[in-house]
Amino acid sequence: MRIKDLFKIEKKPKKGLLALEWVVLGYLALTLLLMLFMFTRLANPDAMLWGRVRVVAITLALWLVYRLLPCKLTMLIRVGGQMGLLAWWYPDTYELNRIFPNLDHVFASWEQTLFGFQPALSFAKALPGHFVSELMSLGYASYYPMIALTAVCYFFCRQKEFLRCATVIMASFFIFYVVFIFVPVAGPTFYYKAVGIDEIARGVFPNLHDYFNSHTDCLPTPGYSDGFFYQLVESAKAAGERPTAAFPSSHVGVSTICMLLAARLRKRWLIWLMTPLYVLLCLATVYIQAHYAIDAIAGLFSGIVLYAILWSLTKRV
């Protein structure tokens, strides 16, 4: 695609909302319905409500910009705006799922039964070196860049399937978010901090009930604390991490979907670039104690299933 093609006015601009925008509004409507039933139990209902009003306003504004200047660039901005809002939607899941009793004791017990130990506790201890630590942090930090790279490659290399690609990615995110709401698992970094490392090492996994309703402290990321990528991960955790969204791992799930989407492009350079980052990311979810190993495994399989279903459902997008 040439640069001037970005600004070329489309002869047949898309009318109405895009499929991915309907996905956003559908999730918004579902969570709004939940809010109505749980309004008195929510900690920040007014902020959540006004946040949704802003999402609707942004969606309409992006639609209007495209309608006034219908070209590939404004379409990219329209899609990119919705993908950028995912960073706001993620912590919003915490506001809803912390109403339900925490399930970390169940998942930690399953982990212990399946492996005989806690992989999230042992992984970093087994490989404590600076080099390994930075590789893992690099992998974890590459999550959103991998998503953006996949979408951008479709935009420039396979324009006709760009919206289909973006819709699959967005829909998968919101499906994961729905699961996060109703399966409240905080993850090792929060659960281990609350219970205590010594107790976890002894195989003690107490039920914390509604503890995370008011506690959001987590363990520092294990590894080389002076590393560049380590600090990048810590900054991201400080900015938006919440005791939510552990099962299944959306990091593994969505990155798996991105790998499958990248494979469809058949761009060898893209596969060679993304594959090592993908492997590191999957390992890093457990290494940095963001997820239990069963979260990562569930993320892998759910990513494959979601890709197959969503790619099939978006043929006409």
PDB file of C-alpha atoms in Angstrom, residues 40-172:
ATOM      1  CA  THR A  40     -25.559  -1.143  45.779  1.00  0.00           C
ATOM      2  CA  ARG A  41     -22.631  -3.568  46.099  1.00  0.00           C
ATOM      3  CA  LEU A  42     -20.309  -1.816  43.663  1.00  0.00           C
ATOM      4  CA  ALA A  43     -17.494   0.315  45.044  1.00  0.00           C
ATOM      5  CA  ASN A  44     -17.373   2.837  42.184  1.00  0.00           C
ATOM      6  CA  PRO A  45     -20.677   2.649  40.281  1.00  0.00           C
ATOM      7  CA  ASP A  46     -20.699   6.316  39.245  1.00  0.00           C
ATOM      8  CA  ALA A  47     -17.201   6.125  37.748  1.00  0.00           C
ATOM      9  CA  MET A  48     -18.089   2.897  35.941  1.00  0.00           C
ATOM     10  CA  LEU A  49     -21.260   4.434  34.534  1.00  0.00           C
ATOM     11  CA  TRP A  50     -19.562   7.594  33.308  1.00  0.00           C
ATOM     12  CA  GLY A  51     -16.762   5.501  31.863  1.00  0.00           C
ATOM     13  CA  ARG A  52     -19.315   3.717  29.702  1.00  0.00           C
ATOM     14  CA  VAL A  53     -20.828   7.021  28.640  1.00  0.00           C
ATOM     15  CA  ARG A  54     -17.365   8.113  27.493  1.00  0.00           C
ATOM     16  CA  VAL A  55     -16.870   4.863  25.542  1.00  0.00           C
ATOM     17  CA  VAL A  56     -20.147   5.488  23.677  1.00  0.00           C
ATOM     18  CA  ALA A  57     -19.122   9.090  23.007  1.00  0.00           C
ATOM     19  CA  ILE A  58     -15.699   8.019  21.707  1.00  0.00           C
ATOM     20  CA  THR A  59     -17.295   5.365  19.499  1.00  0.00           C
ATOM     21  CA  LEU A  60     -19.667   7.911  17.968  1.00  0.00           C
ATOM     22  CA  ALA A  61     -16.860  10.455  17.536  1.00  0.00           C
ATOM     23  CA  LEU A  62     -14.650   7.934  15.713  1.00  0.00           C
ATOM     24  CA  TRP A  63     -17.586   6.952  13.511  1.00  0.00           C
ATOM     25  CA  LEU A  64     -18.251  10.613  12.690  1.00  0.00           C
ATOM     26  CA  VAL A  65     -14.614  11.297  11.776  1.00  0.00           C
ATOM     27  CA  TYR A  66     -14.672   8.364   9.370  1.00  0.00           C
ATOM     28  CA  ARG A  67     -17.989   9.436   7.852  1.00  0.00           C
ATOM     29  CA  LEU A  68     -16.687  12.979   7.292  1.00  0.00           C
ATOM     30  CA  LEU A  69     -13.435  11.704   5.765  1.00  0.00           C
ATOM     31  CA  PRO A  70     -13.924   8.074   4.708  1.00  0.00           C
ATOM     32  CA  CYS A  71     -10.461   6.761   3.924  1.00  0.00           C
ATOM     33  CA  LYS A  72      -8.149   3.995   5.059  1.00  0.00           C
ATOM     34  CA  LEU A  73      -6.378   6.239   7.565  1.00  0.00           C
ATOM     35  CA  THR A  74      -9.547   7.242   9.407  1.00  0.00           C
ATOM     36  CA  MET A  75     -10.638   3.585   9.402  1.00  0.00           C
ATOM     37  CA  LEU A  76      -7.313   2.654  11.008  1.00  0.00           C
ATOM     38  CA  ILE A  77      -7.819   5.384  13.607  1.00  0.00           C
ATOM     39  CA  ARG A  78     -11.373   4.168  14.204  1.00  0.00           C
ATOM     40  CA  VAL A  79     -10.256   0.589  14.840  1.00  0.00           C
ATOM     41  CA  GLY A  80      -7.141   1.632  16.742  1.00  0.00           C
ATOM     42  CA  GLY A  81      -9.223   3.798  19.054  1.00  0.00           C
ATOM     43  CA  GLN A  82     -11.347   0.821  20.102  1.00  0.00           C
ATOM     44  CA  MET A  83      -8.300  -1.389  20.592  1.00  0.00           C
ATOM     45  CA  GLY A  84      -6.707   1.326  22.701  1.00  0.00           C
ATOM     46  CA  LEU A  85      -9.751   1.333  24.982  1.00  0.00           C
ATOM     47  CA  LEU A  86      -8.992  -2.273  25.960  1.00  0.00           C
ATOM     48  CA  ALA A  87      -6.563  -0.853  28.520  1.00  0.00           C
ATOM     49  CA  TRP A  88      -9.545   0.818  30.221  1.00  0.00           C
ATOM     50  CA  TRP A  89     -11.831  -2.206  30.019  1.00  0.00           C
ATOM     51  CA  TYR A  90      -9.325  -4.549  31.689  1.00  0.00           C
ATOM     52  CA  PRO A  91      -9.271  -3.040  35.223  1.00  0.00           C
ATOM     53  CA  ASP A  92     -13.022  -2.517  34.923  1.00  0.00           C
ATOM     54  CA  THR A  93     -13.463  -6.300  35.250  1.00  0.00           C
ATOM     55  CA  TYR A  94     -12.133  -6.017  38.799  1.00  0.00           C
ATOM     56  CA  GLU A  95     -14.983  -3.726  39.777  1.00  0.00           C
ATOM     57  CA  LEU A  96     -17.450  -6.475  38.927  1.00  0.00           C
ATOM     58  CA  ASN A  97     -15.664  -9.713  39.765  1.00  0.00           C
ATOM     59  CA  ARG A  98     -14.564  -8.675  43.251  1.00  0.00           C
ATOM     60  CA  ILE A  99     -18.213  -8.878  44.274  1.00  0.00           C
ATOM     61  CA  PHE A 100     -17.989 -12.666  43.931  1.00  0.00           C
ATOM     62  CA  PRO A 101     -16.050 -14.949  46.333  1.00  0.00           C
ATOM     63  CA  ASN A 102     -12.425 -15.412  45.319  1.00  0.00           C
ATOM     64  CA  LEU A 103     -11.426 -18.783  43.825  1.00  0.00           C
ATOM     65  CA  ASP A 104      -7.629 -18.689  44.071  1.00  0.00           C
ATOM     66  CA  HIS A 105      -7.559 -21.351  46.780  1.00  0.00           C
ATOM     67  CA  VAL A 106      -9.282 -23.734  44.367  1.00  0.00           C
ATOM     68  CA  PHE A 107      -6.844 -23.049  41.523  1.00  0.00           C
ATOM     69  CA  ALA A 108      -3.769 -23.195  43.754  1.00  0.00           C
ATOM     70  CA  SER A 109      -4.992 -26.553  45.084  1.00  0.00           C
ATOM     71  CA  TRP A 110      -5.534 -27.860  41.552  1.00  0.00           C
ATOM     72  CA  GLU A 111      -2.043 -26.678  40.671  1.00  0.00           C
ATOM     73  CA  GLN A 112      -0.571 -28.526  43.630  1.00  0.00           C
ATOM     74  CA  THR A 113      -2.486 -31.701  42.799  1.00  0.00           C
ATOM     75  CA  LEU A 114      -1.529 -31.610  39.119  1.00  0.00           C
ATOM     76  CA  PHE A 115       2.163 -30.736  39.441  1.00  0.00           C
ATOM     77  CA  GLY A 116       2.995 -31.605  43.040  1.00  0.00           C
ATOM     78  CA  PHE A 117       4.282 -28.044  43.586  1.00  0.00           C
ATOM     79  CA  GLN A 118       3.534 -24.457  42.610  1.00  0.00           C
ATOM     80  CA  PRO A 119       5.195 -23.704  39.231  1.00  0.00           C
ATOM     81  CA  ALA A 120       4.711 -19.953  39.742  1.00  0.00           C
ATOM     82  CA  LEU A 121       6.682 -20.216  42.981  1.00  0.00           C
ATOM     83  CA  SER A 122       9.440 -22.496  41.667  1.00  0.00           C
ATOM     84  CA  PHE A 123      10.050 -21.261  38.104  1.00  0.00           C
ATOM     85  CA  ALA A 124      11.883 -18.029  38.928  1.00  0.00           C
ATOM     86  CA  LYS A 125      13.800 -19.723  41.758  1.00  0.00           C
ATOM     87  CA  ALA A 126      15.035 -22.401  39.360  1.00  0.00           C
ATOM     88  CA  LEU A 127      16.196 -19.809  36.783  1.00  0.00           C
ATOM     89  CA  PRO A 128      17.123 -16.664  38.729  1.00  0.00           C
ATOM     90  CA  GLY A 129      19.776 -15.304  36.329  1.00  0.00           C
ATOM     91  CA  HIS A 130      19.686 -11.749  35.031  1.00  0.00           C
ATOM     92  CA  PHE A 131      19.602 -12.867  31.386  1.00  0.00           C
ATOM     93  CA  VAL A 132      16.661 -15.227  31.859  1.00  0.00           C
ATOM     94  CA  SER A 133      14.811 -12.640  33.943  1.00  0.00           C
ATOM     95  CA  GLU A 134      15.132  -9.994  31.236  1.00  0.00           C
ATOM     96  CA  LEU A 135      14.072 -12.440  28.526  1.00  0.00           C
ATOM     97  CA  MET A 136      10.930 -13.297  30.483  1.00  0.00           C
ATOM     98  CA  SER A 137      10.129  -9.647  31.133  1.00  0.00           C
ATOM     99  CA  LEU A 138      10.709  -8.914  27.445  1.00  0.00           C
ATOM    100  CA  GLY A 139       8.272 -11.657  26.528  1.00  0.00           C
ATOM    101  CA  TYR A 140       5.597 -10.393  28.901  1.00  0.00           C
ATOM    102  CA  ALA A 141       6.064  -6.784  27.774  1.00  0.00           C
ATOM    103  CA  SER A 142       5.683  -7.801  24.115  1.00  0.00           C
ATOM    104  CA  TYR A 143       1.975  -8.648  24.556  1.00  0.00           C
ATOM    105  CA  TYR A 144       0.396  -5.435  23.268  1.00  0.00           C
ATOM    106  CA  PRO A 145       3.108  -4.816  20.639  1.00  0.00           C
ATOM    107  CA  MET A 146       2.372  -8.302  19.215  1.00  0.00           C
ATOM    108  CA  ILE A 147      -1.331  -7.477  18.996  1.00  0.00           C
ATOM    109  CA  ALA A 148      -0.650  -4.125  17.345  1.00  0.00           C
ATOM    110  CA  LEU A 149       1.860  -5.668  14.923  1.00  0.00           C
ATOM    111  CA  THR A 150      -0.641  -8.331  13.865  1.00  0.00           C
ATOM    112  CA  ALA A 151      -3.376  -5.775  13.184  1.00  0.00           C
ATOM    113  CA  VAL A 152      -1.029  -3.372  11.364  1.00  0.00           C
ATOM    114  CA  CYS A 153       0.346  -6.160   9.162  1.00  0.00           C
ATOM    115  CA  TYR A 154      -3.197  -7.071   8.115  1.00  0.00           C
ATOM    116  CA  PHE A 155      -3.907  -3.400   7.427  1.00  0.00           C
ATOM    117  CA  PHE A 156      -0.932  -3.016   5.092  1.00  0.00           C
ATOM    118  CA  CYS A 157      -0.555  -6.553   3.727  1.00  0.00           C
ATOM    119  CA  ARG A 158      -4.104  -7.875   3.535  1.00  0.00           C
ATOM    120  CA  GLN A 159      -6.437  -4.897   3.619  1.00  0.00           C
ATOM    121  CA  LYS A 160      -9.568  -6.898   2.752  1.00  0.00           C
ATOM    122  CA  GLU A 161      -9.216  -8.957   5.938  1.00  0.00           C
ATOM    123  CA  PHE A 162      -8.104  -6.147   8.249  1.00  0.00           C
ATOM    124  CA  LEU A 163     -11.521  -5.612   9.835  1.00  0.00           C
ATOM    125  CA  ARG A 164     -12.010  -9.358  10.178  1.00  0.00           C
ATOM    126  CA  CYS A 165      -8.667  -9.658  11.979  1.00  0.00           C
ATOM    127  CA  ALA A 166      -9.455  -6.737  14.292  1.00  0.00           C
ATOM    128  CA  THR A 167     -12.921  -8.116  15.056  1.00  0.00           C
ATOM    129  CA  VAL A 168     -11.508 -11.525  16.008  1.00  0.00           C
ATOM    130  CA  ILE A 169      -8.987  -9.904  18.354  1.00  0.00           C
ATOM    131  CA  MET A 170     -11.542  -7.583  19.962  1.00  0.00           C
ATOM    132  CA  ALA A 171     -14.200 -10.269  20.353  1.00  0.00           C
ATOM    133  CA  SER A 172     -11.696 -12.641  21.959  1.00  0.00           C
TER     134      SER A 172
END
